Amino acid sequence: MTTYQQYQEEIARLRRLADAARQVDIARAREQILDIMRAHGLQAADLDVGMPSSGTRRRRPTVQYRNAAGEIWHGLGRMPKWLAGKNKADYLVR
């Protein structure tokens, strides 16, 4: 009967084989990419690769309303319970 240790050794051996096969695949893919780039006269700088731009960061909305307890509401989304049914002008931040 096969023991746990034998299974672990087999798993480790298979992982080494898989890693080696992956490295070969990566090398082949890299060579194919370079061949295509050479055929079309492209350089790495010609490609738009790398980290995607983060885009523009949205600014945090300004505080529009604040109660005596310091709770705030930006005026976006659902109105908080502490402001519901009350005059918003009384809590307006100036």
mmCIF file of C-alpha atoms in Angstrom:
data_model
loop_
_atom_site.group_PDB
_atom_site.id
_atom_site.type_symbol
_atom_site.label_atom_id
_atom_site.label_comp_id
_atom_site.label_asym_id
_atom_site.label_seq_id
_atom_site.Cartn_x
_atom_site.Cartn_y
_atom_site.Cartn_z
ATOM 1 C CA MET A 1 0.000 0.000 0.000
ATOM 2 C CA THR A 2 1.229 3.489 -0.837
ATOM 3 C CA THR A 3 1.952 5.691 2.134
ATOM 4 C CA TYR A 4 1.245 9.341 2.647
ATOM 5 C CA GLN A 5 4.959 10.145 2.395
ATOM 6 C CA GLN A 6 5.178 8.388 -0.975
ATOM 7 C CA TYR A 7 2.264 10.451 -2.265
ATOM 8 C CA GLN A 8 3.952 13.644 -1.072
ATOM 9 C CA GLU A 9 7.191 12.670 -2.835
ATOM 10 C CA GLU A 10 5.266 11.912 -6.025
ATOM 11 C CA ILE A 11 3.474 15.263 -5.812
ATOM 12 C CA ALA A 12 6.807 17.068 -5.373
ATOM 13 C CA ARG A 13 8.286 15.203 -8.349
ATOM 14 C CA LEU A 14 5.283 16.059 -10.539
ATOM 15 C CA ARG A 15 5.442 19.717 -9.493
ATOM 16 C CA ARG A 16 9.104 19.858 -10.519
ATOM 17 C CA LEU A 17 8.203 18.325 -13.891
ATOM 18 C CA ALA A 18 5.319 20.758 -14.346
ATOM 19 C CA ASP A 19 7.538 23.737 -13.476
ATOM 20 C CA ALA A 20 10.172 22.597 -15.969
ATOM 21 C CA ALA A 21 7.530 22.124 -18.680
ATOM 22 C CA ARG A 22 6.121 25.573 -17.939
ATOM 23 C CA GLN A 23 9.554 27.157 -18.297
ATOM 24 C CA VAL A 24 9.970 25.474 -21.688
ATOM 25 C CA ASP A 25 6.525 26.717 -22.779
ATOM 26 C CA ILE A 26 7.351 30.251 -21.643
ATOM 27 C CA ALA A 27 10.650 30.207 -23.533
ATOM 28 C CA ARG A 28 8.890 29.018 -26.706
ATOM 29 C CA ALA A 29 6.158 31.640 -26.387
ATOM 30 C CA ARG A 30 8.740 34.362 -25.791
ATOM 31 C CA GLU A 31 10.665 33.294 -28.889
ATOM 32 C CA GLN A 32 7.470 33.300 -30.988
ATOM 33 C CA ILE A 33 6.613 36.785 -29.754
ATOM 34 C CA LEU A 34 10.102 38.052 -30.568
ATOM 35 C CA ASP A 35 9.930 36.472 -34.047
ATOM 36 C CA ILE A 36 6.636 38.229 -34.763
ATOM 37 C CA MET A 37 8.010 41.526 -33.459
ATOM 38 C CA ARG A 38 11.125 41.202 -35.647
ATOM 39 C CA ALA A 39 8.992 40.363 -38.693
ATOM 40 C CA HIS A 40 6.959 43.540 -38.208
ATOM 41 C CA GLY A 41 9.839 45.753 -37.092
ATOM 42 C CA LEU A 42 8.402 46.348 -33.642
ATOM 43 C CA GLN A 43 10.282 47.208 -30.483
ATOM 44 C CA ALA A 44 9.073 46.673 -26.919
ATOM 45 C CA ALA A 45 8.533 50.431 -26.607
ATOM 46 C CA ASP A 46 6.047 50.263 -29.506
ATOM 47 C CA LEU A 47 3.725 48.062 -27.478
ATOM 48 C CA ASP A 48 1.316 49.445 -24.916
ATOM 49 C CA VAL A 49 2.124 46.891 -22.250
ATOM 50 C CA GLY A 50 2.955 47.130 -18.616
ATOM 51 C CA MET A 51 0.950 48.270 -15.682
ATOM 52 C CA PRO A 52 -2.455 49.616 -16.629
ATOM 53 C CA SER A 53 -2.963 53.238 -15.806
ATOM 54 C CA SER A 54 -4.924 53.829 -12.679
ATOM 55 C CA GLY A 55 -6.957 56.434 -14.489
ATOM 56 C CA THR A 56 -8.089 59.545 -12.784
ATOM 57 C CA ARG A 57 -8.759 59.331 -9.103
ATOM 58 C CA ARG A 58 -12.135 60.531 -8.001
ATOM 59 C CA ARG A 59 -12.136 63.250 -5.425
ATOM 60 C CA ARG A 60 -13.928 62.570 -2.192
ATOM 61 C CA PRO A 61 -17.169 64.569 -2.060
ATOM 62 C CA THR A 62 -17.227 67.501 0.303
ATOM 63 C CA VAL A 63 -19.214 67.357 3.517
ATOM 64 C CA GLN A 64 -22.537 69.101 3.036
ATOM 65 C CA TYR A 65 -24.351 68.311 6.289
ATOM 66 C CA ARG A 66 -23.158 67.625 9.860
ATOM 67 C CA ASN A 67 -25.098 67.036 13.076
ATOM 68 C CA ALA A 68 -24.080 67.817 16.664
ATOM 69 C CA ALA A 69 -22.740 64.270 17.140
ATOM 70 C CA GLY A 70 -20.303 64.826 14.264
ATOM 71 C CA GLU A 71 -22.060 62.514 11.831
ATOM 72 C CA ILE A 72 -21.791 63.717 8.258
ATOM 73 C CA TRP A 73 -23.641 63.311 4.995
ATOM 74 C CA HIS A 74 -22.252 64.333 1.633
ATOM 75 C CA GLY A 75 -25.672 64.816 0.116
ATOM 76 C CA LEU A 76 -25.246 61.715 -2.042
ATOM 77 C CA GLY A 77 -27.211 58.510 -1.710
ATOM 78 C CA ARG A 78 -29.937 57.867 0.833
ATOM 79 C CA MET A 79 -30.571 60.463 3.466
ATOM 80 C CA PRO A 80 -29.366 59.272 6.878
ATOM 81 C CA LYS A 81 -31.872 58.620 9.649
ATOM 82 C CA TRP A 82 -30.539 61.463 11.773
ATOM 83 C CA LEU A 83 -31.491 63.930 9.015
ATOM 84 C CA ALA A 84 -34.734 62.366 7.809
ATOM 85 C CA GLY A 85 -37.781 64.517 8.418
ATOM 86 C CA LYS A 86 -35.724 67.523 9.529
ATOM 87 C CA ASN A 87 -34.810 70.767 7.854
ATOM 88 C CA LYS A 88 -31.582 70.183 5.930
ATOM 89 C CA ALA A 89 -30.676 73.864 6.113
ATOM 90 C CA ASP A 90 -30.227 73.526 9.896
ATOM 91 C CA TYR A 91 -27.395 71.017 9.355
ATOM 92 C CA LEU A 92 -25.770 72.643 6.329
ATOM 93 C CA VAL A 93 -21.996 73.053 6.643
ATOM 94 C CA ARG A 94 -20.914 76.547 5.743
#
